[in-house]
């Protein structure tokens, strides 16, 4: 049962690039933002090694270091950053109510949701062991590290098809592991895969194990689920592209979502269907999913929140 109640102007839920950027802008606009980081402060980027595509870091930076920089910058302008997870929300009336760690209630004039999405993994111990050392869930982020090498990618949806063609431009050979005898991806994407000479599609294939030398990935053991035969493919990189799950469970019933659980925002803005509630970053974007696009939408969310509050203040002045 929630006991403590605290009121804030701007509550930010989640601490990836979207949340921290929203915090920087909201703090500079004097909204005195309070951020709850969630259980994984820094979000998905804390699971990656090198980040080479975020502008402003000419020599690249590790994901955890970059998120530490984001955090420091948000704190420099006075964001109150707290470790904790939001356990439930109530968006029935203003101010919005948010319960943290199941005990503390915050009321907020504006809520910025930046809870991100979580990549789905196969669930193999070897996948965990080599995550960041040859295993990745983001070809655009990590493909560059496998330039001229052989890699495998698992998945048969649009993401896998898109990432396979992206990797094919950088890598010598791309094995695409499809678990059924057909793709889920759209015809256009499949056509693109089929017309890329250095992609080899292996149907009816399941990943048994990611092979390594203790430091890096050296191959992948594949099972043909029709014949039961196993074979080892020598690869240096292994990409998992079997979908993402947006972290939106606590918003079910409160906010509009698409059929896969991504929050819906009004196009060209970060506004959700509830007044004063904004969404930014991967939680509302299954398409771009980049740190820089998340950061951009975090900026938009803070500006949307600031303008919403200013308009509310104007309404009060007119009425009084
Ligand atoms: P999807 O859910 O569409 O596809 C996931 C794929 O992974 C499926 O082919 C599925 O196989 C496979 N898969 C799931 N679990 C496993 C497993 N354990 N082992 C092997 N394979 C597995 O996810 P996406 O990320 O591809 O796409 C999400 C949404 O985003 C879709 O609506 C997609 O259309 C959209 N999108 C659109 C793009 C575009 O228009 N350019 C680009 C990227 C995404 P199976 O088919 O057998 O179930």
Coordinates of C-alpha atoms and ligand atoms in Angstrom, one line a residue:
X1 CA 0.0 0.0 0.0
X2 CA 1.4 3.4 -1.0
X3 CA 1.9 5.9 1.9
X4 CA 4.3 8.8 1.0
X5 CA 3.0 11.3 -1.5
X6 CA 5.2 13.8 -3.3
X7 CA 4.2 16.2 -6.1
X8 CA 6.5 17.0 -9.1
X9 CA 6.1 19.1 -12.2
X10 CA 7.8 16.6 -14.5
X11 CA 8.3 12.9 -13.8
X12 CA 10.6 11.0 -16.2
X13 CA 10.3 7.2 -16.2
X14 CA 13.3 5.4 -17.6
X15 CA 17.0 6.3 -18.0
X16 CA 18.2 5.6 -21.6
X17 CA 19.3 8.2 -24.1
X18 CA 15.6 9.4 -24.5
X19 CA 15.0 9.8 -20.7
X20 CA 18.3 11.5 -20.0
X21 CA 17.9 13.9 -23.0
X22 CA 14.4 14.7 -21.8
X23 CA 15.9 15.4 -18.3
X24 CA 18.5 17.7 -19.7
X25 CA 15.9 19.8 -21.6
X26 CA 13.3 19.7 -18.8
X27 CA 15.9 20.7 -16.1
X28 CA 17.1 23.6 -18.3
X29 CA 13.5 24.7 -18.7
X30 CA 13.2 24.8 -14.9
X31 CA 10.7 22.0 -14.7
X32 CA 12.7 20.4 -11.9
X33 CA 12.4 16.9 -13.3
X34 CA 12.5 13.8 -11.2
X35 CA 13.7 10.7 -12.9
X36 CA 13.2 7.1 -11.9
X37 CA 15.9 5.1 -13.6
X38 CA 14.3 1.6 -13.6
X39 CA 16.2 -1.5 -12.6
X40 CA 18.8 -1.0 -15.3
X41 CA 20.1 2.6 -15.1
X42 CA 21.3 3.7 -18.5
X43 CA 19.1 1.1 -20.3
X44 CA 20.0 -1.0 -23.3
X45 CA 23.3 0.8 -24.0
X46 CA 24.8 -0.4 -20.8
X47 CA 24.7 -3.9 -22.4
X48 CA 26.8 -2.8 -25.4
X49 CA 30.5 -2.4 -25.8
X50 CA 31.6 0.2 -28.4
X51 CA 29.3 2.9 -29.6
X52 CA 30.8 4.4 -32.8
X53 CA 27.7 6.1 -34.3
X54 CA 26.7 8.6 -31.7
X55 CA 27.7 12.1 -33.0
X56 CA 30.1 14.0 -30.8
X57 CA 32.3 11.0 -29.9
X58 CA 34.9 11.0 -32.8
X59 CA 36.8 8.1 -31.3
X60 CA 33.8 6.1 -30.2
X61 CA 32.9 5.4 -26.6
X62 CA 31.6 2.4 -24.7
X63 CA 27.8 2.2 -24.0
X64 CA 28.2 2.4 -20.2
X65 CA 30.6 5.4 -20.4
X66 CA 28.3 7.2 -22.7
X67 CA 25.3 6.7 -20.4
X68 CA 27.4 7.9 -17.5
X69 CA 28.1 11.1 -19.5
X70 CA 24.3 11.5 -20.2
X71 CA 23.6 11.0 -16.5
X72 CA 26.2 13.6 -15.4
X73 CA 24.9 16.1 -17.9
X74 CA 21.3 15.6 -16.7
X75 CA 22.5 16.0 -13.1
X76 CA 24.5 19.1 -13.9
X77 CA 21.2 21.0 -14.6
X78 CA 19.6 19.7 -11.5
X79 CA 17.7 16.6 -12.5
X80 CA 16.8 14.6 -9.4
X81 CA 17.8 11.1 -10.5
X82 CA 16.6 8.2 -8.3
X83 CA 17.0 4.5 -8.5
X84 CA 13.6 2.8 -8.5
X85 CA 11.0 1.3 -10.7
X86 CA 7.5 2.4 -11.4
X87 CA 5.2 -0.3 -10.3
X88 CA 1.8 1.2 -11.4
X89 CA 0.2 4.3 -12.8
X90 CA -3.2 5.9 -12.6
X91 CA -3.9 8.4 -15.4
X92 CA -7.6 8.8 -14.6
X93 CA -7.4 12.4 -13.5
X94 CA -4.9 15.3 -13.0
X95 CA -2.4 15.3 -11.6
X96 CA -1.2 11.9 -12.8
X97 CA -0.4 9.3 -10.1
X98 CA 2.6 7.0 -10.3
X99 CA 3.6 4.5 -7.7
X100 CA 7.3 3.8 -7.3
X101 CA 8.6 0.5 -5.8
X102 CA 5.1 -0.3 -4.8
X103 CA 5.3 2.1 -1.8
X104 CA 5.7 5.7 -2.8
X105 CA 3.1 7.7 -4.7
X106 CA 4.2 10.6 -6.9
X107 CA 1.7 13.0 -8.4
X108 CA 2.9 14.7 -11.5
X109 CA 1.7 17.5 -13.8
X110 CA 3.6 15.8 -16.7
X111 CA 4.9 12.3 -17.2
X112 CA 7.6 11.5 -19.7
X113 CA 7.8 7.8 -20.5
X114 CA 11.1 6.5 -21.8
X115 CA 11.1 2.9 -20.6
X116 CA 12.6 1.6 -23.8
X117 CA 12.3 -1.8 -25.3
X118 CA 14.1 -5.1 -24.6
X119 CA 15.7 -7.2 -27.3
X120 CA 14.4 -10.7 -27.3
X121 CA 17.2 -13.3 -27.0
X122 CA 17.3 -17.0 -27.8
X123 CA 18.0 -17.8 -24.1
X124 CA 21.3 -19.8 -24.6
X125 CA 24.0 -19.5 -22.0
X126 CA 26.6 -19.1 -24.7
X127 CA 24.6 -16.1 -26.1
X128 CA 24.9 -14.4 -22.7
X129 CA 28.6 -15.4 -22.4
X130 CA 29.5 -13.7 -25.7
X131 CA 27.1 -10.8 -25.6
X132 CA 29.3 -7.8 -26.5
X133 CA 32.1 -10.2 -27.7
X134 CA 30.7 -11.2 -31.0
X135 CA 27.0 -11.5 -30.0
X136 CA 24.8 -8.5 -30.7
X137 CA 21.1 -7.6 -31.0
X138 CA 21.8 -4.6 -33.2
X139 CA 23.5 -4.8 -36.6
X140 CA 23.5 -1.1 -37.2
X141 CA 25.3 -0.6 -33.9
X142 CA 27.8 -3.4 -34.1
X143 CA 28.0 -4.5 -37.7
X144 CA 31.0 -2.3 -38.4
X145 CA 33.1 -4.3 -36.0
X146 CA 32.8 -7.3 -38.3
X147 CA 33.8 -5.6 -41.5
X148 CA 35.2 -8.2 -44.0
X149 CA 34.3 -11.1 -41.7
X150 CA 31.7 -13.9 -41.7
X151 CA 28.6 -13.5 -39.5
X152 CA 25.3 -15.2 -38.9
X153 CA 22.0 -13.6 -38.1
X154 CA 19.0 -15.4 -36.6
X155 CA 15.4 -14.3 -37.4
X156 CA 13.1 -14.1 -40.4
X157 CA 11.1 -10.9 -39.8
X158 CA 11.6 -7.5 -41.4
X159 CA 14.2 -6.6 -38.8
X160 CA 16.3 -9.7 -39.6
X161 CA 15.9 -9.1 -43.3
X162 CA 16.9 -5.5 -43.0
X163 CA 19.8 -6.2 -40.8
X164 CA 21.0 -9.0 -42.9
X165 CA 21.2 -6.8 -46.0
X166 CA 22.9 -4.1 -43.9
X167 CA 25.5 -6.6 -42.7
X168 CA 26.0 -7.9 -46.2
X169 CA 27.3 -4.5 -47.3
X170 CA 30.0 -4.7 -44.6
X171 CA 30.7 -8.4 -44.1
X172 CA 32.2 -11.1 -46.4
X173 CA 29.4 -13.5 -45.9
X174 CA 26.1 -13.5 -43.9
X175 CA 24.3 -16.7 -42.9
X176 CA 20.7 -16.1 -42.2
X177 CA 19.2 -18.7 -39.9
X178 CA 15.4 -19.1 -40.5
X179 CA 13.6 -21.5 -38.2
X180 CA 10.7 -22.4 -40.5
X181 CA 10.8 -23.0 -44.3
X182 CA 9.6 -19.5 -44.9
X183 CA 10.1 -15.9 -43.9
X184 CA 7.8 -13.7 -41.8
X185 CA 9.2 -10.6 -43.4
X186 CA 7.4 -8.7 -46.2
X187 CA 7.8 -9.8 -49.8
X188 CA 9.9 -6.7 -50.6
X189 CA 12.3 -7.4 -47.8
X190 CA 12.6 -11.1 -48.7
X191 CA 13.2 -10.1 -52.3
X192 CA 16.1 -7.9 -51.2
X193 CA 17.6 -10.7 -49.2
X194 CA 17.3 -13.1 -52.0
X195 CA 19.0 -10.7 -54.4
X196 CA 22.0 -10.1 -52.1
X197 CA 24.7 -12.6 -53.3
X198 CA 26.6 -12.8 -50.0
X199 CA 23.6 -13.8 -47.9
X200 CA 23.0 -17.5 -47.6
X201 CA 19.6 -18.3 -46.1
X202 CA 19.5 -21.6 -44.2
X203 CA 15.9 -22.7 -43.6
X204 CA 14.6 -25.0 -40.9
X205 CA 17.6 -24.1 -38.8
X206 CA 17.8 -23.6 -35.1
X207 CA 20.7 -22.3 -33.2
X208 CA 22.0 -24.9 -30.8
X209 CA 25.0 -23.1 -29.4
X210 CA 27.2 -20.1 -30.1
X211 CA 30.8 -21.4 -30.2
X212 CA 33.7 -19.4 -28.9
X213 CA 37.3 -19.6 -27.7
X214 CA 36.4 -18.1 -24.2
X215 CA 37.0 -14.5 -25.5
X216 CA 35.2 -14.2 -28.8
X217 CA 32.7 -15.9 -31.0
X218 CA 34.2 -18.4 -33.4
X219 CA 31.1 -20.1 -34.8
X220 CA 27.6 -21.3 -34.5
X221 CA 26.2 -24.8 -34.1
X222 CA 23.0 -25.2 -36.2
X223 CA 20.4 -27.9 -36.0
X224 CA 18.3 -28.7 -39.0
X225 CA 14.9 -29.3 -37.4
X226 CA 13.7 -31.4 -40.3
X227 CA 16.6 -33.9 -40.5
X228 CA 18.0 -33.6 -37.0
X229 CA 21.5 -33.0 -38.5
X230 CA 23.9 -30.6 -36.8
X231 CA 26.6 -28.5 -38.4
X232 CA 29.0 -25.8 -37.3
X233 CA 29.3 -22.6 -39.3
X234 CA 32.5 -20.6 -38.7
X235 CA 31.5 -17.0 -38.0
X236 CA 33.0 -14.1 -36.0
X237 CA 29.7 -12.4 -35.3
X238 CA 26.3 -13.6 -34.3
X239 CA 23.3 -11.3 -34.5
X240 CA 20.0 -11.9 -32.9
X241 CA 17.1 -10.3 -34.7
X242 CA 14.0 -12.1 -33.4
X243 CA 12.1 -9.0 -32.2
X244 CA 11.9 -6.6 -29.3
X245 CA 9.5 -6.2 -26.5
X246 CA 8.5 -2.7 -25.5
X247 CA 8.5 -2.1 -21.7
X248 CA 4.9 -1.0 -21.5
X249 CA 3.2 -3.6 -19.3
X250 CA 2.4 -1.1 -16.5
X251 CA 0.7 1.2 -19.0
X252 CA -1.7 -1.4 -20.3
X253 CA -5.3 -0.1 -20.0
X254 CA -4.1 3.5 -19.6
X255 CA -2.4 4.4 -22.8
X256 CA -3.0 3.5 -26.5
X257 CA -0.6 0.9 -27.9
X258 CA -0.2 -0.9 -31.2
X259 CA -0.8 -4.6 -31.4
X260 CA 2.8 -5.3 -30.3
X261 CA 2.6 -3.1 -27.2
X262 CA 4.5 0.0 -28.5
X263 CA 3.0 3.2 -27.2
X264 CA 1.1 5.3 -29.8
X265 CA 2.0 9.0 -30.1
X266 CA 0.4 11.7 -32.1
X267 CA 2.5 11.8 -35.3
X268 CA 5.1 14.6 -35.2
X269 CA 4.9 14.8 -31.5
X270 CA 5.5 12.8 -28.3
X271 CA 2.0 13.2 -27.0
X272 CA 0.1 10.1 -26.0
X273 CA -3.7 9.8 -25.9
X274 CA -3.6 11.1 -22.3
X275 CA -3.1 14.8 -21.7
X276 CA 0.2 15.6 -20.0
X277 CA 1.7 12.1 -20.7
X278 CA 4.5 12.0 -23.3
X279 CA 6.5 9.0 -24.7
X280 CA 9.9 9.0 -26.3
X281 CA 12.6 6.6 -27.4
X282 CA 12.2 3.0 -28.2
X283 CA 9.0 2.6 -26.2
X284 CA 7.2 4.3 -29.0
X285 CA 9.6 3.5 -31.9
X286 CA 10.0 0.0 -33.3
X287 CA 11.4 1.4 -36.5
X288 CA 14.6 3.4 -36.0
X289 CA 15.7 2.2 -32.5
X290 CA 18.9 4.2 -32.4
X291 CA 20.5 6.1 -29.4
X292 CA 20.5 9.3 -31.4
X293 CA 16.9 9.0 -32.5
X294 CA 15.9 8.2 -29.0
X295 CA 17.8 11.2 -27.7
X296 CA 16.1 13.4 -30.4
X297 CA 12.6 12.3 -29.3
X298 CA 13.6 12.8 -25.6
X299 CA 14.3 16.4 -26.5
X300 CA 10.9 16.6 -28.2
X301 CA 9.1 15.1 -25.1
X302 CA 10.6 17.7 -22.8
X303 CA 9.6 20.6 -25.2
X304 CA 6.1 19.1 -25.5
X305 CA 5.9 18.9 -21.7
X306 CA 7.2 22.4 -21.2
X307 CA 4.7 23.8 -23.8
X308 CA 1.9 21.9 -22.3
X309 CA 2.6 23.3 -18.8
X310 CA 2.9 26.9 -20.3
X311 CA -0.4 26.6 -22.1
X312 CA -2.0 25.3 -18.8
X313 CA -0.6 28.3 -16.9
X314 CA -2.0 30.7 -19.6
X315 CA -5.4 29.1 -19.2
X316 CA -5.4 29.7 -15.5
X317 CA -4.4 33.3 -16.0
X318 CA -7.2 33.9 -18.5
X319 CA -9.7 32.3 -16.1
X320 CA -8.6 34.3 -13.0
Ligands
LIG1 P1 8.9 -10.1 -35.9 O1 8.2 -10.5 -34.6 O2 8.1 -9.6 -37.0 O3 9.8 -11.3 -36.4 C1 10.5 -12.1 -35.5 C2 11.2 -13.2 -36.3 O4 12.1 -13.9 -35.4 C3 10.2 -14.2 -36.9 O5 10.6 -14.5 -38.1 C4 10.3 -15.4 -35.9 O6 10.2 -16.6 -36.5 C5 11.8 -15.3 -35.5 N1 12.0 -15.8 -34.2 C6 11.4 -15.6 -33.0 N2 11.8 -16.3 -32.0 C7 12.8 -17.1 -32.6 C8 13.7 -18.1 -32.1 N3 13.7 -18.4 -30.8 N4 14.6 -18.7 -32.9 C9 14.6 -18.3 -34.2 N5 13.8 -17.4 -34.8 C10 12.9 -16.8 -33.9 O7 10.0 -9.0 -35.3 P2 10.8 -7.9 -36.2 O8 11.7 -7.2 -35.2 O9 11.4 -8.4 -37.4 O10 9.7 -6.8 -36.6 C11 8.8 -6.2 -35.6 C12 7.8 -5.3 -36.3 O11 8.5 -4.2 -36.9 C13 7.1 -6.0 -37.5 O12 5.8 -5.5 -37.6 C14 7.9 -5.5 -38.7 O13 7.1 -5.6 -39.9 C15 8.3 -4.1 -38.3 N6 9.5 -3.7 -39.0 C16 9.4 -3.1 -40.2 C17 10.5 -2.7 -40.9 C18 10.3 -2.1 -42.2 O14 9.2 -1.8 -42.6 N7 11.4 -1.7 -42.9 C19 11.9 -2.9 -40.4 C20 11.9 -3.6 -39.1 C21 10.8 -4.0 -38.5 P3 8.8 -17.1 -37.1 O15 8.5 -16.4 -38.3 O16 9.0 -18.6 -37.3 O17 7.8 -16.9 -36.0

